[in-house]
Coordinates of C-alpha atoms in Angstrom, one line a residue:
M295 CA 101.3 67.8 120.9
T296 CA 99.8 70.9 119.4
L297 CA 96.0 71.0 119.0
T298 CA 94.7 71.2 115.4
Q299 CA 92.2 74.0 114.6
E300 CA 89.4 71.5 114.7
Q301 CA 90.5 70.1 118.1
F302 CA 90.9 73.7 119.4
D303 CA 87.4 74.6 118.3
N304 CA 85.9 71.5 119.8
L305 CA 87.7 72.2 123.1
V306 CA 86.4 75.8 123.2
K307 CA 82.8 74.5 122.7
Q308 CA 83.2 72.1 125.6
L309 CA 84.7 74.8 127.8
E310 CA 81.9 77.3 127.0
V311 CA 79.3 74.8 128.4
Y312 CA 81.5 74.2 131.5
A313 CA 82.0 78.0 132.0
Y314 CA 78.3 78.7 131.7
R315 CA 77.3 76.0 134.2
Q316 CA 80.1 76.4 136.7
P317 CA 81.7 79.9 136.2
E318 CA 83.6 80.0 139.5
D319 CA 85.0 76.5 139.0
F320 CA 86.0 77.4 135.5
R321 CA 88.0 80.5 136.7
K322 CA 89.7 78.4 139.3
R323 CA 90.7 75.9 136.7
V324 CA 92.2 78.7 134.6
F325 CA 94.1 79.9 137.6
L326 CA 95.4 76.4 138.3
L327 CA 96.6 76.1 134.7
V328 CA 98.6 79.3 135.2
I329 CA 100.1 78.0 138.4
M330 CA 100.9 74.8 136.6
G331 CA 102.8 76.6 133.8
Y332 CA 104.7 78.9 136.2
G333 CA 105.4 75.9 138.5
Y334 CA 107.0 74.0 135.6
I335 CA 109.2 77.0 134.8
L336 CA 110.1 77.5 138.5
I337 CA 111.3 73.9 138.6
V338 CA 113.4 74.3 135.5
L339 CA 114.8 77.7 136.8
S340 CA 115.6 76.1 140.2
F341 CA 117.5 73.3 138.5
L342 CA 119.4 75.7 136.3
L343 CA 120.4 77.8 139.3
W344 CA 121.4 74.7 141.2
V345 CA 123.7 73.7 138.3
I346 CA 125.2 77.2 138.0
V347 CA 125.8 77.4 141.8
T348 CA 127.2 73.9 142.0
I349 CA 129.7 74.4 139.2
C350 CA 130.8 77.9 140.4
S351 CA 131.4 76.5 144.0
A352 CA 133.3 73.4 142.8
N353 CA 136.9 73.1 143.8
Y354 CA 138.1 71.9 140.4
R355 CA 137.5 73.1 136.8
S356 CA 137.2 71.2 133.5
L357 CA 136.1 71.8 130.0
W358 CA 133.0 69.8 130.6
M359 CA 132.0 71.8 133.6
G360 CA 132.7 75.1 131.8
S361 CA 130.5 73.9 128.9
A362 CA 127.7 72.9 131.2
L363 CA 127.9 76.3 132.9
V364 CA 127.6 78.2 129.6
I365 CA 124.7 76.0 128.5
A366 CA 122.9 76.6 131.8
L367 CA 123.4 80.4 131.5
I368 CA 122.1 80.4 128.0
L369 CA 118.9 78.6 129.0
L370 CA 118.5 80.8 132.1
G371 CA 118.7 83.9 130.0
I372 CA 116.0 82.7 127.5
V373 CA 113.6 81.8 130.3
V374 CA 114.1 85.0 132.3
R375 CA 113.6 87.2 129.2
S376 CA 110.3 85.3 128.4
L377 CA 108.9 86.2 131.8
W378 CA 109.3 90.0 131.2
V379 CA 106.2 90.7 129.0
Q380 CA 105.8 94.4 128.3
I381 CA 102.5 95.8 127.0
P382 CA 103.3 99.0 125.0
K383 CA 101.5 102.2 125.9
P384 CA 98.4 102.7 123.8
K385 CA 98.4 105.5 121.3
G386 CA 96.0 108.5 121.3
K387 CA 95.6 112.1 122.3
R388 CA 95.6 112.4 126.1
L389 CA 92.5 114.3 127.3
R390 CA 92.6 116.7 130.3
R391 CA 89.7 117.4 132.7
K392 CA 89.7 121.1 131.9
E393 CA 89.4 120.5 128.2
V394 CA 86.4 118.0 128.4
P395 CA 84.9 118.3 131.9
C396 CA 81.6 116.7 130.8
L397 CA 83.4 113.5 129.7
F398 CA 85.4 113.3 132.9
K399 CA 82.1 113.8 134.9
L400 CA 80.6 110.8 133.1
V401 CA 83.7 108.7 133.7
D402 CA 83.7 109.7 137.4
E403 CA 80.0 108.8 137.8
L404 CA 80.6 105.4 136.2
S405 CA 83.6 104.7 138.4
I406 CA 81.7 105.5 141.5
I407 CA 78.6 103.5 140.6
L408 CA 80.5 100.5 139.4
K409 CA 83.3 100.8 142.0
T410 CA 86.1 100.7 139.4
P411 CA 89.6 102.0 139.9
K412 CA 90.2 105.5 138.5
F413 CA 91.8 106.0 135.2
H414 CA 95.3 107.5 134.9
N415 CA 94.8 108.4 131.3
I416 CA 91.8 109.0 129.0
L417 CA 93.0 108.8 125.4
L418 CA 91.0 110.0 122.3
T419 CA 91.6 107.8 119.3
N420 CA 90.5 107.7 115.6
E421 CA 88.7 104.3 116.0
L422 CA 85.0 103.5 115.9
N423 CA 85.5 101.8 119.2
A424 CA 86.2 102.1 122.9
A425 CA 88.3 100.0 125.3
V426 CA 89.8 99.9 128.7
L427 CA 93.4 98.7 129.3
Q428 CA 95.3 98.0 132.5
R429 CA 99.0 98.2 131.6
P430 CA 101.5 96.8 134.1
R431 CA 104.5 99.2 134.4
L432 CA 106.7 96.4 135.8
G433 CA 105.7 93.5 133.6
I434 CA 104.7 90.4 135.7
F435 CA 105.3 92.4 138.9
G436 CA 102.3 94.7 138.2
W437 CA 101.9 98.4 139.3
F438 CA 99.0 98.9 136.9
E439 CA 98.3 102.0 134.9
N440 CA 94.7 102.3 133.8
Y441 CA 93.7 103.6 130.3
L442 CA 90.3 104.5 128.9
L443 CA 90.4 104.6 125.1
V444 CA 87.6 106.5 123.4
G445 CA 87.2 106.8 119.6
L446 CA 86.1 110.2 118.3
P447 CA 84.3 108.5 115.4
L448 CA 82.4 106.4 117.9
M449 CA 81.3 109.5 119.8
Q450 CA 80.2 111.0 116.5
A451 CA 78.2 107.9 115.5
L452 CA 76.2 107.4 118.7
T453 CA 73.8 109.4 120.9
L454 CA 74.8 110.2 124.4
E455 CA 72.7 107.4 125.8
Q456 CA 74.2 104.8 123.4
F457 CA 77.7 106.0 124.0
H458 CA 77.0 105.9 127.8
A459 CA 75.9 102.3 127.4
I460 CA 79.0 101.3 125.4
I461 CA 81.3 102.9 127.9
A462 CA 79.5 101.3 130.8
H463 CA 80.2 97.9 129.1
E464 CA 83.9 98.7 129.1
F465 CA 83.7 99.8 132.8
G466 CA 81.9 96.5 133.5
H467 CA 85.2 94.6 132.8
L468 CA 86.9 96.6 135.6
S469 CA 83.9 96.4 137.9
A470 CA 84.0 92.7 138.0
K471 CA 87.8 92.8 138.1
H472 CA 87.9 91.1 134.7
S473 CA 90.6 93.4 133.3
R474 CA 93.3 92.7 135.9
F475 CA 92.7 88.9 135.9
A476 CA 92.2 88.7 132.1
G477 CA 95.3 90.9 131.7
W478 CA 97.3 88.6 133.9
I479 CA 96.1 85.6 131.8
Y480 CA 96.9 87.5 128.6
R481 CA 100.5 88.3 129.8
T482 CA 100.9 84.7 130.9
R483 CA 100.0 83.3 127.5
Q484 CA 102.4 85.9 125.9
A485 CA 105.2 84.6 128.2
W486 CA 104.7 81.1 127.0
V487 CA 104.6 82.1 123.4
K488 CA 107.7 84.4 123.9
L489 CA 109.6 81.5 125.5
L490 CA 108.9 79.2 122.5
Q491 CA 109.8 82.1 120.1
G492 CA 113.1 82.6 122.0
L493 CA 114.0 79.0 121.7
H494 CA 113.2 79.1 118.0
K495 CA 115.2 82.3 117.5
H496 CA 118.2 80.9 119.2
Y497 CA 118.0 77.8 117.1
E498 CA 117.9 79.8 113.9
N499 CA 120.8 81.9 115.0
S500 CA 122.8 78.8 116.0
K501 CA 122.3 77.4 112.5
S502 CA 124.1 80.3 110.9
G503 CA 127.1 79.6 113.2
S504 CA 129.7 81.9 114.7
G505 CA 132.6 80.3 112.9
I506 CA 134.0 78.9 116.2
W507 CA 133.1 75.3 116.4
Y508 CA 133.1 75.1 120.2
I509 CA 130.7 78.0 120.7
D510 CA 128.4 76.6 117.9
L511 CA 128.4 73.3 119.6
L512 CA 127.4 74.8 122.9
M513 CA 124.6 76.8 121.3
L514 CA 123.3 73.7 119.5
V515 CA 123.3 71.7 122.7
A516 CA 121.6 74.5 124.7
N517 CA 118.8 74.8 122.1
G518 CA 118.4 71.1 121.9
L519 CA 118.0 70.9 125.6
G520 CA 115.6 73.9 125.6
F521 CA 113.3 72.2 123.1
L522 CA 113.5 69.0 125.0
V523 CA 112.6 70.6 128.3
F524 CA 110.1 73.2 127.2
G525 CA 109.0 72.4 123.6
W526 CA 106.9 69.3 124.2
F527 CA 105.3 70.8 127.3
F528 CA 104.4 74.3 126.0
K529 CA 103.3 73.2 122.6
W530 CA 100.6 71.2 124.3
F531 CA 100.1 73.7 127.2
V532 CA 99.9 76.9 125.1
S533 CA 97.1 75.5 122.9
K534 CA 95.1 74.3 125.8
F535 CA 95.7 77.4 127.9
T536 CA 94.7 79.6 124.9
A537 CA 91.4 77.7 124.7
Y538 CA 90.7 78.3 128.4
S539 CA 91.7 82.0 128.2
F540 CA 89.6 82.5 125.1
V541 CA 86.4 81.2 126.8
L542 CA 87.2 83.3 129.9
A543 CA 87.5 86.5 127.8
S544 CA 84.3 85.6 125.9
T545 CA 82.4 85.0 129.2
N546 CA 83.6 88.3 130.5
E547 CA 82.1 90.0 127.5
Y548 CA 78.6 88.7 128.3
E549 CA 79.0 89.8 131.9
A550 CA 80.1 93.3 130.9
D551 CA 77.1 93.5 128.5
K552 CA 74.7 92.6 131.4
C553 CA 76.4 95.2 133.6
S554 CA 75.8 97.9 130.9
A555 CA 72.2 96.9 130.3
N556 CA 71.4 96.9 134.1
L557 CA 72.9 100.4 134.5
V558 CA 72.0 102.3 131.4
G559 CA 69.3 100.2 129.8
G560 CA 69.4 97.2 127.4
E561 CA 67.7 99.1 124.5
H562 CA 70.3 101.8 124.5
F563 CA 73.1 99.3 124.5
A564 CA 71.5 97.2 121.8
Q565 CA 71.1 100.3 119.7
G566 CA 74.8 101.1 120.2
L567 CA 75.9 97.6 119.2
I568 CA 73.7 97.7 116.0
S569 CA 74.8 101.2 115.1
I570 CA 78.5 100.3 115.4
A571 CA 78.1 97.1 113.3
V572 CA 76.2 98.9 110.5
K573 CA 78.3 102.1 110.5
H574 CA 81.5 100.2 110.6
R575 CA 80.5 98.6 107.3
Y576 CA 79.3 101.8 105.9
I577 CA 82.5 103.6 106.5
N578 CA 84.8 100.9 105.2
R579 CA 82.6 99.7 102.2
T580 CA 81.2 103.0 101.0
F581 CA 82.5 106.2 102.6
W582 CA 86.3 105.7 102.2
R583 CA 85.9 104.1 98.8
E584 CA 84.1 107.3 97.6
I585 CA 86.6 109.5 99.2
Y586 CA 89.6 107.9 97.5
Q587 CA 87.8 107.8 94.2
Q588 CA 87.9 111.6 94.3
A589 CA 91.6 111.3 93.5
D590 CA 90.5 110.5 90.0
R591 CA 88.8 113.9 89.6
N592 CA 90.6 116.3 92.0
S593 CA 94.2 117.1 92.4
K594 CA 94.0 117.6 96.2
P595 CA 92.3 115.4 98.8
P596 CA 89.1 116.7 100.5
D597 CA 88.5 117.4 104.1
A598 CA 87.6 113.8 104.8
I599 CA 87.3 113.8 108.6
P600 CA 84.6 116.4 108.9
L601 CA 82.8 114.6 106.0
M602 CA 83.1 111.3 107.9
F603 CA 81.7 112.7 111.1
Q604 CA 78.8 114.1 109.2
A605 CA 78.2 110.8 107.4
L606 CA 78.2 108.9 110.7
Q607 CA 75.2 111.0 111.8
T608 CA 73.1 110.9 108.6
E609 CA 70.7 108.4 107.1
I610 CA 72.2 105.3 105.4
P611 CA 70.3 104.1 102.3
S612 CA 67.8 101.5 103.5
D613 CA 68.9 98.8 101.1
K614 CA 72.5 99.0 102.3
K615 CA 71.6 99.3 105.9
E616 CA 69.4 96.2 105.8
R617 CA 72.1 94.3 103.9
W618 CA 74.9 95.2 106.3
L619 CA 72.7 94.5 109.4
K620 CA 71.8 91.1 107.9
A621 CA 75.5 90.4 107.3
A622 CA 76.3 91.4 110.9
L623 CA 73.6 89.2 112.3
T624 CA 74.6 86.3 110.1
E625 CA 78.1 86.2 111.6
K626 CA 78.9 83.4 113.9
T627 CA 81.1 83.5 117.0
D628 CA 84.5 82.4 115.9
T629 CA 87.6 81.4 117.9
S630 CA 89.6 84.2 116.1
D631 CA 87.8 86.9 118.2
T632 CA 86.9 86.8 121.9
H633 CA 83.9 89.0 121.3
P634 CA 80.7 87.0 120.8
C635 CA 78.9 87.7 117.5
L636 CA 76.2 90.4 117.4
S637 CA 73.2 88.0 117.2
E638 CA 74.3 86.2 120.3
R639 CA 74.9 89.4 122.3
L640 CA 71.5 90.8 121.2
S641 CA 69.8 87.4 122.0
A642 CA 71.4 87.5 125.5
L643 CA 70.0 91.0 126.0
G644 CA 66.6 90.0 124.7
Y645 CA 66.6 92.4 121.6
L646 CA 67.5 90.0 118.7
A647 CA 63.9 89.9 117.5
N648 CA 63.8 93.8 117.4
A649 CA 67.1 94.3 115.7
F650 CA 65.8 95.6 112.4
K651 CA 63.4 97.9 114.2
L652 CA 66.2 99.3 116.4
S653 CA 68.3 99.9 113.2
Q654 CA 65.8 102.5 112.1
K655 CA 67.2 104.8 114.9
L656 CA 70.7 105.2 113.4
V657 CA 70.2 108.8 112.4
I658 CA 71.8 111.1 115.1
T659 CA 70.3 114.5 115.8
K660 CA 73.0 115.3 118.3
S661 CA 76.0 113.1 118.8
A662 CA 77.7 112.2 122.1
A663 CA 80.7 114.2 120.9
K664 CA 78.5 117.3 120.7
E665 CA 77.0 116.6 124.1
L666 CA 80.3 116.0 125.9
F667 CA 82.7 118.3 124.1
S668 CA 82.5 122.1 123.8
E669 CA 82.0 123.4 120.3
D670 CA 85.4 125.0 120.3
F671 CA 87.2 121.8 121.4
L672 CA 85.3 119.6 119.0
K673 CA 86.1 121.9 116.1
K674 CA 89.8 122.1 117.2
I675 CA 90.3 118.3 117.5
T676 CA 88.4 117.7 114.3
M677 CA 90.6 120.0 112.3
Q678 CA 93.8 118.6 113.9
T679 CA 92.7 115.0 113.0
N680 CA 91.8 116.2 109.5
E681 CA 95.1 117.9 109.0
E682 CA 96.9 114.7 110.0
W683 CA 94.8 112.8 107.5
L684 CA 95.6 115.3 104.7
Q685 CA 99.3 115.1 105.3
T686 CA 99.2 111.3 105.3
N687 CA 97.2 111.1 102.0
M688 CA 98.6 114.0 100.0
G689 CA 101.2 111.7 98.5
F690 CA 98.6 109.3 97.3
W691 CA 96.6 112.0 95.6
Q692 CA 99.8 113.3 93.8
V693 CA 100.8 109.8 92.6
R694 CA 97.3 109.0 91.5
N695 CA 96.9 112.2 89.5
S696 CA 100.3 111.7 87.9
Y697 CA 99.4 108.1 86.9
L698 CA 96.1 109.1 85.4
Q699 CA 97.7 111.9 83.4
D700 CA 100.2 109.3 82.1
I701 CA 97.8 106.6 81.0
T702 CA 94.9 108.8 79.6
P703 CA 96.6 109.6 76.3
K704 CA 97.9 106.0 76.1
L705 CA 94.4 104.7 76.3
L706 CA 93.1 107.1 73.7
E707 CA 95.9 106.0 71.4
L708 CA 95.1 102.3 71.8
E709 CA 91.4 102.9 71.3
E710 CA 92.1 104.7 68.0
K711 CA 94.6 102.0 67.0
A712 CA 91.9 99.3 67.6
K713 CA 89.7 100.9 64.9
T714 CA 92.2 100.2 62.1
R715 CA 94.0 97.0 63.1
K716 CA 94.1 94.0 65.4
L717 CA 95.7 94.6 68.8
T718 CA 98.1 92.3 70.5
F719 CA 97.0 90.5 73.7
D720 CA 99.2 92.9 75.8
E721 CA 97.6 95.9 74.2
K722 CA 94.1 94.5 74.9
W723 CA 95.1 94.0 78.5
N724 CA 96.3 97.6 78.8
I725 CA 93.0 98.8 77.4
C726 CA 91.1 96.7 80.0
R727 CA 93.1 97.9 83.0
W728 CA 93.3 101.5 81.9
T729 CA 89.6 101.6 81.1
K730 CA 89.0 100.5 84.7
E731 CA 91.2 103.2 86.1
I732 CA 89.8 106.1 83.9
K733 CA 86.2 105.1 83.1
G734 CA 85.3 102.8 86.0
G735 CA 84.6 99.1 86.6
D736 CA 81.3 98.9 84.6
A737 CA 83.1 100.0 81.4
A738 CA 85.9 97.5 82.0
I739 CA 83.7 94.4 82.7
P740 CA 82.8 93.5 79.1
L741 CA 86.4 94.1 77.9
L742 CA 87.8 91.8 80.6
Q743 CA 85.2 89.1 79.8
N744 CA 86.2 89.2 76.1
L745 CA 89.9 89.1 77.0
L746 CA 89.3 86.0 79.2
I747 CA 87.5 84.2 76.4
E748 CA 90.8 84.5 74.5
K749 CA 93.0 83.5 77.4
S750 CA 91.0 82.2 80.4
Y751 CA 94.0 81.4 82.5
Y752 CA 95.4 85.0 82.5
A753 CA 95.8 85.7 86.2
P754 CA 95.8 89.6 86.2
A755 CA 92.6 89.8 84.2
N756 CA 90.8 87.2 86.5
H757 CA 92.0 89.1 89.5
L758 CA 90.9 92.5 88.2
L759 CA 87.5 91.2 87.1
G760 CA 86.9 89.5 90.4
K761 CA 87.8 92.6 92.3
I762 CA 85.4 94.7 90.2
L763 CA 82.5 92.3 90.7
L764 CA 83.1 92.0 94.4
E765 CA 83.0 95.8 94.7
K766 CA 79.6 95.6 93.0
Q767 CA 78.5 93.1 95.6
D768 CA 78.5 90.4 93.0
A769 CA 79.5 87.1 94.5
T770 CA 80.5 85.6 91.1
G771 CA 83.7 87.6 91.5
I772 CA 84.9 84.9 93.9
R773 CA 85.1 82.5 91.0
Y774 CA 87.4 84.8 89.1
I775 CA 89.6 85.3 92.2
D776 CA 90.0 81.6 92.6
S777 CA 91.0 81.3 89.0
A778 CA 93.5 84.1 89.4
V779 CA 95.2 82.3 92.4
S780 CA 95.2 79.0 90.6
C781 CA 97.1 80.6 87.7
N782 CA 99.5 82.6 89.9
V783 CA 99.9 81.6 93.6
E784 CA 101.7 84.9 94.3
L785 CA 98.3 86.5 94.2
T786 CA 97.1 84.5 97.2
V787 CA 97.2 87.1 99.9
S788 CA 95.9 90.1 98.0
A789 CA 93.2 88.2 96.1
Y790 CA 91.9 86.2 99.0
Q791 CA 91.9 89.2 101.3
L792 CA 89.4 90.8 98.8
V793 CA 87.2 87.7 99.2
C794 CA 87.4 87.8 103.0
D795 CA 86.5 91.5 103.1
F796 CA 83.5 90.8 100.8
L797 CA 82.3 87.8 102.9
Y798 CA 82.7 89.8 106.1
Y799 CA 81.1 93.1 105.2
E800 CA 78.5 91.9 102.7
Q801 CA 77.5 88.4 103.8
G802 CA 78.9 87.8 107.3
N803 CA 79.8 84.3 106.2
T804 CA 82.2 83.3 109.0
E805 CA 82.8 79.7 107.8
R806 CA 83.9 80.8 104.3
I807 CA 86.0 83.6 105.7
R808 CA 87.9 81.0 107.7
Y809 CA 88.3 78.8 104.6
Y810 CA 90.0 81.6 102.7
Q811 CA 92.0 82.8 105.7
N812 CA 93.3 79.2 106.0
K813 CA 94.4 79.4 102.4
I814 CA 96.3 82.6 103.2
E815 CA 98.0 81.0 106.2
Q816 CA 98.9 77.9 104.2
Y817 CA 100.6 80.2 101.6
Y818 CA 102.6 81.9 104.4
Y819 CA 103.6 78.5 105.8
R820 CA 104.8 77.3 102.4
Q821 CA 106.8 80.5 101.9
Y822 CA 108.3 80.1 105.4
F823 CA 109.4 76.5 104.9
R824 CA 110.7 77.4 101.4
S825 CA 112.9 80.0 102.9
L826 CA 114.5 77.4 105.2
D827 CA 115.6 75.2 102.3

C-alpha cells in the first residue's frame, strides 16, 4: 500500500526524532532496508533462473514450457535492467590546476584536513551553488569518480571566507563518508523506481499489442506476474524507504554544517547561507526581470553576465533585502527538499538571533572569484559565459522587438477608435494586453479591472491581472489567478506556478506552496488518466 503524503510526512517526523536520538541505529536500519529490498529481488531472480535452467535442461518440450520460458526471460530482463542505475556526468567547464592554482590549493588543503578522497574533476558551473558528487562508473558495482561543482555566480556573491565555509560544508559530506553511503542509498531508491517504471512501461506496450495473439498473451501474463510479484511489495517499500533516505540526507546536512563551522567558523558559514538565500531571490525576482525588460527598449541584449556579477557584489535595497530574508527565514523544512530550512540551520549553528545583523554584510569588496582566479582567467571565463548567454537570448530579443513593432500601431489605432465609438469586448481586451506590453503593468491595471467588471469570468484577463499584481508583490493577485483557473483549467500549470514563485520568493509560505503544487499535480494526474481513456 502506497503511503499518502500526510502519512509520509508523519513518518518523516517520527524518523527525524529517532535519527536524532539514535543516529547509528538509524543508519543500520536504513542499511537493513536496502538489504531487505535487494534480498527480495535476489530471491525472485534465483527463482526465475531456476525456472529457465529447469526448462532448458528438460528432456521434453511443450507449448506450455516454451511459454513459461519466454515469460521468465521477460521478467528477468526487466529486473536486471532496473539494477543498472547510471548517474549521468555533471555538466560544467572542467578546471585545470595550471589555470586556477589558488582554487586547487584550497581544495587540496580541505581534502587533507578533512581526509576526503581527491577529486577527479572540478567543474565550473553557472549556478549560485556548490556541490560534490560521487558518480559510479559501473552502476551498482561502483568505481567512483569524484566531482566538485563550483558555481561562478556563487564565487562572485561571496567573500573568500564565506566561500571557504560553503565548500567546507560540501567536503563535510565526503569527510563523514556521507556521499558514498548516501549515493548508494540514492541509487538503490532509483533502482526500485526504475523497476516499477519498467513494469508499467511493458504493461502499456502490451496494451497496444503486436498483432500476434500468442505473443500478446505472453506479454500480458508476464506483466501480470511482474505486478503481482513486485508491485505490492515495492509500492509499500519505496514509500517507506524514501522516508528513511530523506531523513538520512537531512541529517547529513546538519553534520556537514557542523563540520564547516568547526573548520572555518560558524559566522562565516552563517553569512554565506544568508547571502545565498537573499541574493538568489534578488537575481530571480529583480535582476533578470530588469534585464529581459530591456528587450522592450533595445534591439540587442546587454552583456548580462558581467552585470550580474557586479550586482551580486553591490548593495541590495534594504527594503527588498529585509523582505527576502524574512521570506527565507519563514520557510519551513519540507519533504520535497532534503536540505533543512534556513532558520533551522542557523538555529543549529547558534546564529538565528543575529540573522538580520549578519545580512548587513552582503556587500562584497573583493569576491572569492577575484581572490582565487587570476584577472585574465576571470575576464576570459566571464566573457565566454556572457557570449553563450547572448547567443541563447538573441532570438528572444529579435522576436520581442518584432512583436512590439507589430502591436504598437494597432494599440494607437484602437485608442483613437475608442474616442469616437464603443469598442467590442475583444477590442477592449486587446487594448488591455497591448497596454501591458508597451506601457507596463501599472497602466494596464485599471483597464483590466474595468474589463472584469463587464465580464468577471474572462480567464485571460484574470490571469494577466493576477500576474501583474504578483509582480508588484501584491498578494491580491492570487485571487485573480484562482479565478482564471476556475474559468479555464488549462491555465492551471502556468497560473499556479506564478503563485508558487510569489509565495516562495516573497513570503516563504511553505504550506501554501504545497497547496498549489498539489493542484498542479492533480491537474497532471487528470490529464494522464484522461489520456488512458
